[in-house]
mmCIF file of C-alpha atoms and ligand atoms in Angstrom:
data_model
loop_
_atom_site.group_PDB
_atom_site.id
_atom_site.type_symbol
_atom_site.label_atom_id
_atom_site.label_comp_id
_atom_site.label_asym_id
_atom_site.label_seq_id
_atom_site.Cartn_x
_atom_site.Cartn_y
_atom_site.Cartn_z
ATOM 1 C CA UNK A 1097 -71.227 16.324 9.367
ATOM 2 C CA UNK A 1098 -67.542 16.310 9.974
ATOM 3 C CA UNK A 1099 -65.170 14.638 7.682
ATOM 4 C CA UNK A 1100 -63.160 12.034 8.758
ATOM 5 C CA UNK A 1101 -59.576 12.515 9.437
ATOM 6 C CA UNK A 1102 -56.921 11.933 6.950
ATOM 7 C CA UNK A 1103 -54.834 8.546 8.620
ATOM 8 C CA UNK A 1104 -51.170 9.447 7.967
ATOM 9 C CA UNK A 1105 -47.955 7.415 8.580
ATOM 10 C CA UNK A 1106 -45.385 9.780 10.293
ATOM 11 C CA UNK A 1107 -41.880 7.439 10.120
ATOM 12 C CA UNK A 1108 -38.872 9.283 11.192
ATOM 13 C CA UNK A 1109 -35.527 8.623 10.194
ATOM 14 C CA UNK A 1110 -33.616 10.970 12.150
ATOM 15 C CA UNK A 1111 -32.120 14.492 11.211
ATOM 16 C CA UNK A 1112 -31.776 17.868 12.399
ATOM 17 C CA UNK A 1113 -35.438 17.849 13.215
ATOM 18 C CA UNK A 1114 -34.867 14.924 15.480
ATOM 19 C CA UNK A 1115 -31.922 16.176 17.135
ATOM 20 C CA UNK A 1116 -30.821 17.124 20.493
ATOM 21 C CA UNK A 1117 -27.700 18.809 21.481
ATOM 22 C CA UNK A 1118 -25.203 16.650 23.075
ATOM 23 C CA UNK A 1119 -20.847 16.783 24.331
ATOM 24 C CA UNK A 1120 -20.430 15.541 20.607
ATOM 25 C CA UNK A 1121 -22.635 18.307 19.302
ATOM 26 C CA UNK A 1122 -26.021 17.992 17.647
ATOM 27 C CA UNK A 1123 -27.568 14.249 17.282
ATOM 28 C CA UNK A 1124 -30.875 12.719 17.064
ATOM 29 C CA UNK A 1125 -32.245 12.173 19.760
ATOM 30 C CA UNK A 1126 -36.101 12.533 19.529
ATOM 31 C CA UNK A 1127 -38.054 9.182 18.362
ATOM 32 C CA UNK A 1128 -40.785 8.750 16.768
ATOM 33 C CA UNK A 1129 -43.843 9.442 19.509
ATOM 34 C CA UNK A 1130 -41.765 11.948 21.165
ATOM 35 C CA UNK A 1131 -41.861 13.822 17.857
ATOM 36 C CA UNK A 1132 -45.392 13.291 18.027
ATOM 37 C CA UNK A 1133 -45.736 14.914 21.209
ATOM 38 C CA UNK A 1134 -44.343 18.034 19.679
ATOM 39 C CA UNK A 1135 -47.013 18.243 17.075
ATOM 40 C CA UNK A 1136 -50.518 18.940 18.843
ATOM 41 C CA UNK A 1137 -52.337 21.443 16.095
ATOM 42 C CA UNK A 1138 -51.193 18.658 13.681
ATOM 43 C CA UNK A 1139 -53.244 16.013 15.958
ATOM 44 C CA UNK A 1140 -55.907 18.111 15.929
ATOM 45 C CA UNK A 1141 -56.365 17.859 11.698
ATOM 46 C CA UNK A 1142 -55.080 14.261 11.039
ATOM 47 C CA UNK A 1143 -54.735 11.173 12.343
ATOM 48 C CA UNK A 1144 -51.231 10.363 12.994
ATOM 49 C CA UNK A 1145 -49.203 6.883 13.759
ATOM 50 C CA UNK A 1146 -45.981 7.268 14.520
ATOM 51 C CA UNK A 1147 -43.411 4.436 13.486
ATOM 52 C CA UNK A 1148 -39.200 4.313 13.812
ATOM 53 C CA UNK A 1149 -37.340 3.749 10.816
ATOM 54 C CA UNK A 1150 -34.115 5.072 11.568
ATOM 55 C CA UNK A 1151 -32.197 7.698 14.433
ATOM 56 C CA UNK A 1152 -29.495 8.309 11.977
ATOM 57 C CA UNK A 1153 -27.450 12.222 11.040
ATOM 58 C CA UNK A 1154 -28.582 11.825 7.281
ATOM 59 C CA UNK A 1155 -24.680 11.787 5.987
ATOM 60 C CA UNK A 1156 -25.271 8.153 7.646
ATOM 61 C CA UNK A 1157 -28.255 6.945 5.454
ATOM 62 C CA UNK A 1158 -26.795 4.868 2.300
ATOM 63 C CA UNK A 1159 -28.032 2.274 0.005
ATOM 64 C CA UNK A 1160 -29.472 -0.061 2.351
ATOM 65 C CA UNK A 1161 -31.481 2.409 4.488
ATOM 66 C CA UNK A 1162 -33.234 3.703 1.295
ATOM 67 C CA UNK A 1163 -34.070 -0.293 0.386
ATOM 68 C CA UNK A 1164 -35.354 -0.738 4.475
ATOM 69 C CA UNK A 1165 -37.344 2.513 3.750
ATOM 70 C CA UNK A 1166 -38.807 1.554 0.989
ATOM 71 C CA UNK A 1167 -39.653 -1.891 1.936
ATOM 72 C CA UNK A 1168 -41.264 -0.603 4.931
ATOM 73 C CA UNK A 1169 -43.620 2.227 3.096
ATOM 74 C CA UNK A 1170 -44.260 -0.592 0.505
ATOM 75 C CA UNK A 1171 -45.514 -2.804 3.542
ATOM 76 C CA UNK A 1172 -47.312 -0.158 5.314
ATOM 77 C CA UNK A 1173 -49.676 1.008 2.253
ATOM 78 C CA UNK A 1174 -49.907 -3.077 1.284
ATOM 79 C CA UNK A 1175 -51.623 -3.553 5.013
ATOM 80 C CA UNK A 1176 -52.897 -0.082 6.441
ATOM 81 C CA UNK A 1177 -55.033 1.870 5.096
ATOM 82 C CA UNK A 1178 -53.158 5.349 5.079
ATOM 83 C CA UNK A 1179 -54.243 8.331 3.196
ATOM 84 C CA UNK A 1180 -50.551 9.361 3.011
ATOM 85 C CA UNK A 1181 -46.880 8.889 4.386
ATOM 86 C CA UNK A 1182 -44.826 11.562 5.943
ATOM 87 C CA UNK A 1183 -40.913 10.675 6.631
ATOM 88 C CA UNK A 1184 -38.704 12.733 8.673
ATOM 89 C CA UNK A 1185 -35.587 12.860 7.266
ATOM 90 C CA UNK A 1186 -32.351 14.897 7.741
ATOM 91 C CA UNK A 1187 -31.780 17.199 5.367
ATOM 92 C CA UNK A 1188 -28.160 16.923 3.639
ATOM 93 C CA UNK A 1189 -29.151 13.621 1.959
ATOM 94 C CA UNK A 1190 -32.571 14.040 2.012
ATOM 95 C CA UNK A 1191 -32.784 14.539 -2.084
ATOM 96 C CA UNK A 1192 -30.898 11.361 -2.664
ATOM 97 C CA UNK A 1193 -33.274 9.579 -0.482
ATOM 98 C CA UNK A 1194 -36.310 11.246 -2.165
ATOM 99 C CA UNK A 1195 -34.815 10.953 -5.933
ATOM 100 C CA UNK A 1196 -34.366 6.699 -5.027
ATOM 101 C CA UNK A 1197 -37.737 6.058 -3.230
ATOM 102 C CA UNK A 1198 -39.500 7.528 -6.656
ATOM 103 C CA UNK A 1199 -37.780 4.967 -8.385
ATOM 104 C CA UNK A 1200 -38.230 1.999 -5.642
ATOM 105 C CA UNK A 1201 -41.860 2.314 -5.219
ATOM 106 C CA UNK A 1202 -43.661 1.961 -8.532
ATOM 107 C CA UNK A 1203 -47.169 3.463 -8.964
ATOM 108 C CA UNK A 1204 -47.788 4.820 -5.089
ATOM 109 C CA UNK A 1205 -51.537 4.909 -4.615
ATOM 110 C CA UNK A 1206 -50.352 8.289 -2.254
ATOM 111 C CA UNK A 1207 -48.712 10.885 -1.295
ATOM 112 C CA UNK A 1208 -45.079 9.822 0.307
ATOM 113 C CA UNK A 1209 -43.813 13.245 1.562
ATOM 114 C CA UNK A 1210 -40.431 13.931 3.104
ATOM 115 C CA UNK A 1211 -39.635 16.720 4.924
ATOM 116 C CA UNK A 1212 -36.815 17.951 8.263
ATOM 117 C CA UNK A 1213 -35.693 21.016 9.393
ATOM 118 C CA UNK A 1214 -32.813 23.711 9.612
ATOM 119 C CA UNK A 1215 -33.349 23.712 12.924
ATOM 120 C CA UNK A 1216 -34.222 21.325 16.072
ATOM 121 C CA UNK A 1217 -37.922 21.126 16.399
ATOM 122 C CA UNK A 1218 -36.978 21.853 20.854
ATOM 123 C CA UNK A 1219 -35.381 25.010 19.487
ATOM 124 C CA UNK A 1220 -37.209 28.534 19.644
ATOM 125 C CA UNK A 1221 -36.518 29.383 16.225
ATOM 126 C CA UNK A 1222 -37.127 25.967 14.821
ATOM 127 C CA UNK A 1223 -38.342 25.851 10.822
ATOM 128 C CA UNK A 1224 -39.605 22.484 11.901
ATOM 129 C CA UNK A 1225 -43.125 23.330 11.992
ATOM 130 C CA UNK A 1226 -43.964 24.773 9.120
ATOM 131 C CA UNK A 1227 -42.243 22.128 7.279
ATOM 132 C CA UNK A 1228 -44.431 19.650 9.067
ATOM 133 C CA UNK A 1229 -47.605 21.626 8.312
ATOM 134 C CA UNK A 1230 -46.884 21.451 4.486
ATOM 135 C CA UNK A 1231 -45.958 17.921 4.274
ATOM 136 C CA UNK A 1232 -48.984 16.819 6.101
ATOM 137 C CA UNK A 1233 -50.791 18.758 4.120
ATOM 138 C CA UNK A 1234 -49.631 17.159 0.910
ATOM 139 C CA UNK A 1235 -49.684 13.882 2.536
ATOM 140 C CA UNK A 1236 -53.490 14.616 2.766
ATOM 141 C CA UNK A 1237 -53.851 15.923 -0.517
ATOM 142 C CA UNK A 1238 -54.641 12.532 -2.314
ATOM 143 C CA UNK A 1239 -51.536 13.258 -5.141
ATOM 144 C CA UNK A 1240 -49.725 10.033 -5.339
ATOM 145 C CA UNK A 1241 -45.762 10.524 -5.699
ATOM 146 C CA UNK A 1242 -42.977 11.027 -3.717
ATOM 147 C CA UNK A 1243 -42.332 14.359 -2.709
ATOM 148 C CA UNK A 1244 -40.278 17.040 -0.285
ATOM 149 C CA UNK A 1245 -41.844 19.447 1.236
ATOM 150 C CA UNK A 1246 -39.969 22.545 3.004
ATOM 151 C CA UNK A 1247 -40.541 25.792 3.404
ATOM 152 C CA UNK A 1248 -44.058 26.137 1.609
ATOM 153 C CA UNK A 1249 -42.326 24.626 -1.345
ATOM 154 C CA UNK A 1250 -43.995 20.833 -2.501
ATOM 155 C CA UNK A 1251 -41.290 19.658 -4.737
ATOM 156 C CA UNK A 1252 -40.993 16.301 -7.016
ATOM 157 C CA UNK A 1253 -38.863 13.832 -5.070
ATOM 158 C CA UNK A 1254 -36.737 13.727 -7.938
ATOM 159 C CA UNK A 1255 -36.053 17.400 -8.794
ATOM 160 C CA UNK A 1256 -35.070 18.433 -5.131
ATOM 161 C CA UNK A 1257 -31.679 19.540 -4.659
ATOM 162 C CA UNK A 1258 -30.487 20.860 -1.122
ATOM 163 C CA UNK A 1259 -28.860 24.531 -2.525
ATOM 164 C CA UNK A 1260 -28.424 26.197 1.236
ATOM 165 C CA UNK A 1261 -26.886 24.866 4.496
ATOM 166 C CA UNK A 1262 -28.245 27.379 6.768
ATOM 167 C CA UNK A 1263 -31.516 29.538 5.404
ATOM 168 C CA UNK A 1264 -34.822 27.855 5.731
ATOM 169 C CA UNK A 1265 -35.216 27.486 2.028
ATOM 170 C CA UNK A 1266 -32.844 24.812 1.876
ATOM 171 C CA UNK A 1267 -34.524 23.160 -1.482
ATOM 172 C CA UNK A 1268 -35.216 24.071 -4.493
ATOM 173 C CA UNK A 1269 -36.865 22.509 -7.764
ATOM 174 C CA UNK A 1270 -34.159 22.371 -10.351
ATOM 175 C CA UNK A 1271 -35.118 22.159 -14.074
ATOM 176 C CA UNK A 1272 -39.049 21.845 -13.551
ATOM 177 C CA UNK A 1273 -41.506 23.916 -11.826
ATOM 178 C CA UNK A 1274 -42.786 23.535 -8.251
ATOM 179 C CA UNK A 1275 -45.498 20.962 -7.831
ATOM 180 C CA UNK A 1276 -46.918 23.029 -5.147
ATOM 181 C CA UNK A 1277 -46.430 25.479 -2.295
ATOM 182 C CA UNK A 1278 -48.294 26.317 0.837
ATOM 183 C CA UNK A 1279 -49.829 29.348 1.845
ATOM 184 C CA UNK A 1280 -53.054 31.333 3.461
ATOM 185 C CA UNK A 1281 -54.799 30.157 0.138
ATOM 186 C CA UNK A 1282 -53.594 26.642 1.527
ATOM 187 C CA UNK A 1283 -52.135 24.233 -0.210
ATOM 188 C CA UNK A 1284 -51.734 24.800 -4.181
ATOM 189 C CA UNK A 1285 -50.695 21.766 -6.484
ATOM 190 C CA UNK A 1286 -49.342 22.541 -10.094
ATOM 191 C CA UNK A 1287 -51.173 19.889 -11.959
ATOM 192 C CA UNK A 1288 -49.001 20.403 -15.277
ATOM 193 C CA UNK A 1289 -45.820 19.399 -12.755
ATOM 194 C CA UNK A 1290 -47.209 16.625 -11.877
ATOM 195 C CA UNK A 1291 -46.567 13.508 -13.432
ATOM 196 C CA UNK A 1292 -48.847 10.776 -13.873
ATOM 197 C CA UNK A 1293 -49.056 8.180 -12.048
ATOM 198 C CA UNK A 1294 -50.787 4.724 -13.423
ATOM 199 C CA UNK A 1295 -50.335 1.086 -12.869
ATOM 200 C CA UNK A 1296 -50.122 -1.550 -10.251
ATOM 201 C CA UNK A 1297 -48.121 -0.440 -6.714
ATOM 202 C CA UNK A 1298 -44.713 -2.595 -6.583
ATOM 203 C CA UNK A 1299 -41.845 -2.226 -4.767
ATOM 204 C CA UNK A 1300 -38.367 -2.389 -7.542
ATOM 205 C CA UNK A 1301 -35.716 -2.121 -4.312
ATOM 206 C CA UNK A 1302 -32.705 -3.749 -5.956
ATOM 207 C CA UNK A 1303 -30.170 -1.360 -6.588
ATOM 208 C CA UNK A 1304 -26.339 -1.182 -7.336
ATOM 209 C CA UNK A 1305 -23.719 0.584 -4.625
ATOM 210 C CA UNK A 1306 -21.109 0.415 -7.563
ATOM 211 C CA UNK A 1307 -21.750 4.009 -9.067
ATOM 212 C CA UNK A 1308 -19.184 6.956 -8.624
ATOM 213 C CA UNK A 1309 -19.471 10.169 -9.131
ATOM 214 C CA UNK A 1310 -16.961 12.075 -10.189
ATOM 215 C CA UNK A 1311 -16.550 16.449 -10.682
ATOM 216 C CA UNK A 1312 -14.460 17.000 -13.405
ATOM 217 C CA UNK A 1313 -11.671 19.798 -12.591
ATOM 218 C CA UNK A 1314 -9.405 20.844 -15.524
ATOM 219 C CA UNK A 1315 -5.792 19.208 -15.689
ATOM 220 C CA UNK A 1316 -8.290 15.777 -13.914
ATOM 221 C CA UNK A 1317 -6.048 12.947 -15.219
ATOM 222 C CA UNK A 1318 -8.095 10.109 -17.313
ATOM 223 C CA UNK A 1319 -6.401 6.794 -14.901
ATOM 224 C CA UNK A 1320 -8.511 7.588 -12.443
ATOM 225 C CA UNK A 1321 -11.627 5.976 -15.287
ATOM 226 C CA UNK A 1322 -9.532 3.032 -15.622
ATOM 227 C CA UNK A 1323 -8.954 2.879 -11.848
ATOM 228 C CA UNK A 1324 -12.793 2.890 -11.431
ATOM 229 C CA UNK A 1325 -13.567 0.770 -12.998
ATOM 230 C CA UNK A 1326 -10.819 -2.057 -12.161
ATOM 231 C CA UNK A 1327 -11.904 -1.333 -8.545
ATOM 232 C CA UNK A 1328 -15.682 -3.252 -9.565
ATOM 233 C CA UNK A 1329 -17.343 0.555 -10.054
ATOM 234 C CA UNK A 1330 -20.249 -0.461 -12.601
ATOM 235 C CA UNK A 1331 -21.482 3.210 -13.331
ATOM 236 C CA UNK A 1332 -20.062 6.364 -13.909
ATOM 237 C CA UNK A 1333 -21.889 9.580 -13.232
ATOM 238 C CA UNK A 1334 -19.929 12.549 -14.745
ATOM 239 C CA UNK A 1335 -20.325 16.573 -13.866
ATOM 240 C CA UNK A 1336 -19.106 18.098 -16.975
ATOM 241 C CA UNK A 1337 -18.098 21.491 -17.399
ATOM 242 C CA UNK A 1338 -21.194 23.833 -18.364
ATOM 243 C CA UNK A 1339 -23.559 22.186 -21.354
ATOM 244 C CA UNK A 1340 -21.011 18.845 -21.008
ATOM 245 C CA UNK A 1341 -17.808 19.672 -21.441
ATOM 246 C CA UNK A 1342 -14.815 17.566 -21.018
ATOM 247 C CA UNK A 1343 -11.451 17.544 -22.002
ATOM 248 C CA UNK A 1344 -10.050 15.607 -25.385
ATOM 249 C CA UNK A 1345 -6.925 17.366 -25.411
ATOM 250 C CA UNK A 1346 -3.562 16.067 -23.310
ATOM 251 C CA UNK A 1347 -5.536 14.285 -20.870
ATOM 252 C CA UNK A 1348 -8.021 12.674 -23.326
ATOM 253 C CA UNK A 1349 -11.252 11.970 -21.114
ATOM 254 C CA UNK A 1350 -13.268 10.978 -23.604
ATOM 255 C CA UNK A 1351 -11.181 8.287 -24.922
ATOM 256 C CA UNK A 1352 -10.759 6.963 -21.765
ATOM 257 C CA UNK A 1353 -14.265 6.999 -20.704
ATOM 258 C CA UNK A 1354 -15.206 5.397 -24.357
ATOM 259 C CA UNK A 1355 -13.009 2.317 -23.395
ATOM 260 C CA UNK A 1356 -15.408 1.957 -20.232
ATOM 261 C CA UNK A 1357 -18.733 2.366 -22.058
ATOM 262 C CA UNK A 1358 -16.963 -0.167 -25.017
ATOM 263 C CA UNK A 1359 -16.635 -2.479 -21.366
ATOM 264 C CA UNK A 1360 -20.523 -2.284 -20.517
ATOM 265 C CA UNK A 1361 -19.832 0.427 -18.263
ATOM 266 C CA UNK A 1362 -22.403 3.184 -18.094
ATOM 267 C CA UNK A 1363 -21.214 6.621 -17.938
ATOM 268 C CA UNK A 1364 -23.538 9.499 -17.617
ATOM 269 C CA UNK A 1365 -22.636 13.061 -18.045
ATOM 270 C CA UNK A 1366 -24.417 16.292 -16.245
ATOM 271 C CA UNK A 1367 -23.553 19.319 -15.383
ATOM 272 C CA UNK A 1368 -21.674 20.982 -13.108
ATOM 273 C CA UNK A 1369 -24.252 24.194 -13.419
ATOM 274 C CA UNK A 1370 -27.155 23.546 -11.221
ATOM 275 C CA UNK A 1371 -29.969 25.182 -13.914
ATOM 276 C CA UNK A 1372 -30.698 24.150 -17.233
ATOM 277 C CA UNK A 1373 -28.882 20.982 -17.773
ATOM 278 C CA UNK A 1374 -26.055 19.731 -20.208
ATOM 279 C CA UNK A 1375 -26.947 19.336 -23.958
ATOM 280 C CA UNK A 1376 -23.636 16.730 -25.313
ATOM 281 C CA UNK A 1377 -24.754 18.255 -28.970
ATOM 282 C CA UNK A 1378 -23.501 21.553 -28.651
ATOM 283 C CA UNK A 1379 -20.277 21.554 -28.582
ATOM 284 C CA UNK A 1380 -17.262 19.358 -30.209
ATOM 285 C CA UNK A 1381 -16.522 17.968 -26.929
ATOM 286 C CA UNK A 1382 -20.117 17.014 -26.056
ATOM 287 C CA UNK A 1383 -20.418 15.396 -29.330
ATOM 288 C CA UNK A 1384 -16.922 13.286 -28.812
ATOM 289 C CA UNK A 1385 -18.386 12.080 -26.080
ATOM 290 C CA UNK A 1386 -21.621 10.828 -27.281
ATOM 291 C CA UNK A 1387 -19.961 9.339 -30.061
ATOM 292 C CA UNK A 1388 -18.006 7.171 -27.401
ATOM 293 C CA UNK A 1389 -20.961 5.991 -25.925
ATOM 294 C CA UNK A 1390 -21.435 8.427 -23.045
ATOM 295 C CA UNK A 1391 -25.298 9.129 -22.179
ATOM 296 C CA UNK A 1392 -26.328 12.878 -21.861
ATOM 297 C CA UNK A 1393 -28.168 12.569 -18.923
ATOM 298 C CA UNK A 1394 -29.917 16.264 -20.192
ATOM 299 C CA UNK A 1395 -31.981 18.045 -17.526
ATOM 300 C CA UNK A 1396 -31.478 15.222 -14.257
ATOM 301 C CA UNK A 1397 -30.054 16.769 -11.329
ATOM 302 C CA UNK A 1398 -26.655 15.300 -10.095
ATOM 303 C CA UNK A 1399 -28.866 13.187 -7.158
ATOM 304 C CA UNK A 1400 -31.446 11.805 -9.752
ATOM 305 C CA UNK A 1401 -28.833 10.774 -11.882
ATOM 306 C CA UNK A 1402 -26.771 8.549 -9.472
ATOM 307 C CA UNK A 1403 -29.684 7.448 -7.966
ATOM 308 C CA UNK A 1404 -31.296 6.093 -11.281
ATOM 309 C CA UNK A 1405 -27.998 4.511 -12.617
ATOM 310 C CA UNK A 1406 -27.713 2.670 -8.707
ATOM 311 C CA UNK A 1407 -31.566 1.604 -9.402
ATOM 312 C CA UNK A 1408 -30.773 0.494 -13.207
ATOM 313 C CA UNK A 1409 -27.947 -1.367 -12.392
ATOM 314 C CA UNK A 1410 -29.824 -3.032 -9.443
ATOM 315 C CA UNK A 1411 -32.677 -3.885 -12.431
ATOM 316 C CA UNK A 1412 -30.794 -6.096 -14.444
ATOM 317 C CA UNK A 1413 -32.716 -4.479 -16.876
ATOM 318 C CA UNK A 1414 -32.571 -5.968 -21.090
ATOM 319 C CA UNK A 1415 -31.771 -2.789 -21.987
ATOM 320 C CA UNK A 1416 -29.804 -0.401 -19.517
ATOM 321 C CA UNK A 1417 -29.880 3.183 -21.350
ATOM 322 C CA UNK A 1418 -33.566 2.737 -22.290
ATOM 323 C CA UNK A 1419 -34.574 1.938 -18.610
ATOM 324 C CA UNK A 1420 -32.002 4.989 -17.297
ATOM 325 C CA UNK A 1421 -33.657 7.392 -20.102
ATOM 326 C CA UNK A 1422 -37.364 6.215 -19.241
ATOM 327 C CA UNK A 1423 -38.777 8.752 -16.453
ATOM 328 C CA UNK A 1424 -39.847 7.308 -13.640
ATOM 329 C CA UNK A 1425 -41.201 10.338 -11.707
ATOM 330 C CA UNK A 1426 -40.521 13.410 -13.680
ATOM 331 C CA UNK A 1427 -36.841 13.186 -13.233
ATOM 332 C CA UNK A 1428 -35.551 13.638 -17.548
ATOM 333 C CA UNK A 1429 -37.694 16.124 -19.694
ATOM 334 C CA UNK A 1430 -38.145 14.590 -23.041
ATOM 335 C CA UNK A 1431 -35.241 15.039 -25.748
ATOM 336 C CA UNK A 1432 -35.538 18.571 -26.715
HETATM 337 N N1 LIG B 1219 -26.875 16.945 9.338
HETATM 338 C C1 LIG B 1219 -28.328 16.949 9.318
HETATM 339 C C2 LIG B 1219 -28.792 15.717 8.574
HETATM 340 O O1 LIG B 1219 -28.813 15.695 7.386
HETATM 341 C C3 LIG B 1219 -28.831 18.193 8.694
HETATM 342 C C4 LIG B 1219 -30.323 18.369 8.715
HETATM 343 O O2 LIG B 1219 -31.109 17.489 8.998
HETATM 344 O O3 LIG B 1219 -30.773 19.483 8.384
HETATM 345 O O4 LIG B 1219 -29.150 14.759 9.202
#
């Protein structure tokens, strides 16, 4: 007897994989169903609707797309019965996008998988494909989470970061292990990488736009804190130097950013090294700094971490630094 098809929502949102050339160089151009049309083998093995979110370059998706997109997947799996979501995406933001929809949609009862391409899916060389393949396959797989899928690679929508603006293996999994790839074998989850997932479905869209981000460069001058935050910023996400440093000497960062914690201002410190995180204990600086009320945000990427402090703020939570240290989806090991 032959199994039923998997019913998966395919809702594009633009991208590279959606794009067409044009005079003002590449745009999106293909919608929804004429992405559709694109994908035969993949109509073959599932059943696919196609739905419009957005025709946007990703650099063009902010805060209120990522509440629309939410609301809508919220909606969908409220009154469809889909085995799984797959969202085309472009890829420069795509992380950000993937990191907030983890915290957005509590408890997904499946798989929400984003993936795009390198390349148009019209041209010859296109990596569009095989990105499709895998994130159809994990949006079959019956593993609820959000998730990016690219280039045989099934990564936690929280621990994606986009480390390549050209080769096909734009993404990688920074600070935790794959939670799957693709190949002949088919597709291979990583149980231990995946977190669990328990609890009623709800949607938690409310965010804050207020949160900066700011790369520290030596001889940075402290104002620009102060500045910040008189401008209505309401969270600070630092990248430190290495395990979290920051200058105390001459231009006294710490101090500074002390006076804006002392104000109810989060700051957050990570690091400026992709792998392994920042660790505030190590060094005199680090300490300083947690002794002025500045939160080691550990092993979080630079894209989870301004995406949770948004979502926190947005929260209006009792306790802020409780809710920003809780995990959500994998994205902060515990303390070490
Ligand atoms: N600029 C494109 C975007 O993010 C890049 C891509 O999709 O790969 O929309």
């Amino acid at each position: 007897m032959s199994q039923a098809k998997k019913r998966i929502l395919l809702l594009c949102a633009g991208g590279t994989i959606a794009c067409r050339p044009s005079q003002g160089g590449l745009a999106p151009a293909l919608d929804s169903q004429a992405l559709l049309e694109h994908l035969s083998t993949m109509t073959a093995a599932y059943d696919i609707c196609p739905l419009d979110l957005f025709s946007l370059d990703s650099s063009n998706i902010q805060p209120e797309h990522w509440q629309t997109a939410a609301r809508c997947i919220h909606e969908e799996l409220q009154n469809h019965p889909w085995d799984g979501v797959v969202m085309t995406h472009g890829t420069d933001t795509m992380a950000y996008t993937a990191a907030m929809l983890s915290y957005m949609l509590e408890n997904p009862p499946v798989p929400i998988v984003l993936t795009g391409s390198q390349l148009p899916l019209e041209h010859a060389l296109t990596d569009g494909y095989e990105n499709l393949r895998c994130a159809f396959a994990m949006a079959a797989s019956g593993v609820p989470g959000v998730f990016i899928a690219f280039q045989h690679r099934i990564i936690l929508g929280t621990r994606a970061v986009k480390t390549r603006s050209s080769r096909f293996d734009a993404f990688e999994s920074v600070n935790a292990p794959l939670a799957g790839t693709v190949s002949a074998a088919g597709l291979r989850l990583n149980p231990g990488a995946l977190p669990e997932i328990k609890g009623e479905f709800a949607l938690k869209a409310d965010l804050s736009d207020r949160v900066f981000l700011v790369k520290l460069t030596p001889g940075i001058r402290p104002e620009i804190f102060q500045w910040l935050a008189d401008t209505g910023y309401r969270g600070i996400v630092i990248e430190t130097f290495g395990a979290g440093g920051m200058a105390f000497l001459r231009r006294n960062l710490v101090e500074c950013l002390g006076k804006l914690t002392a104000r109810g201002i989060p700051v957050a410190a990570v690091s400026q090294c992709l792998y392994d995180g920042s660790d505030l204990s190590i060094y005199e600086s680090g300490r300083m700094a947690l002794q002025n009320g500045i939160w080691d945000a550990r092993d979080m990427t630079t894209e989870a971490a301004v995406t949770k402090m948004m979502w926190c703020l947005g929260q209006q939570p009792q306790d802020l630094r409780s809710l920003f240290f809780t995990p959500r989806f994998g994205e902060i090991s515990p303390e070490r």
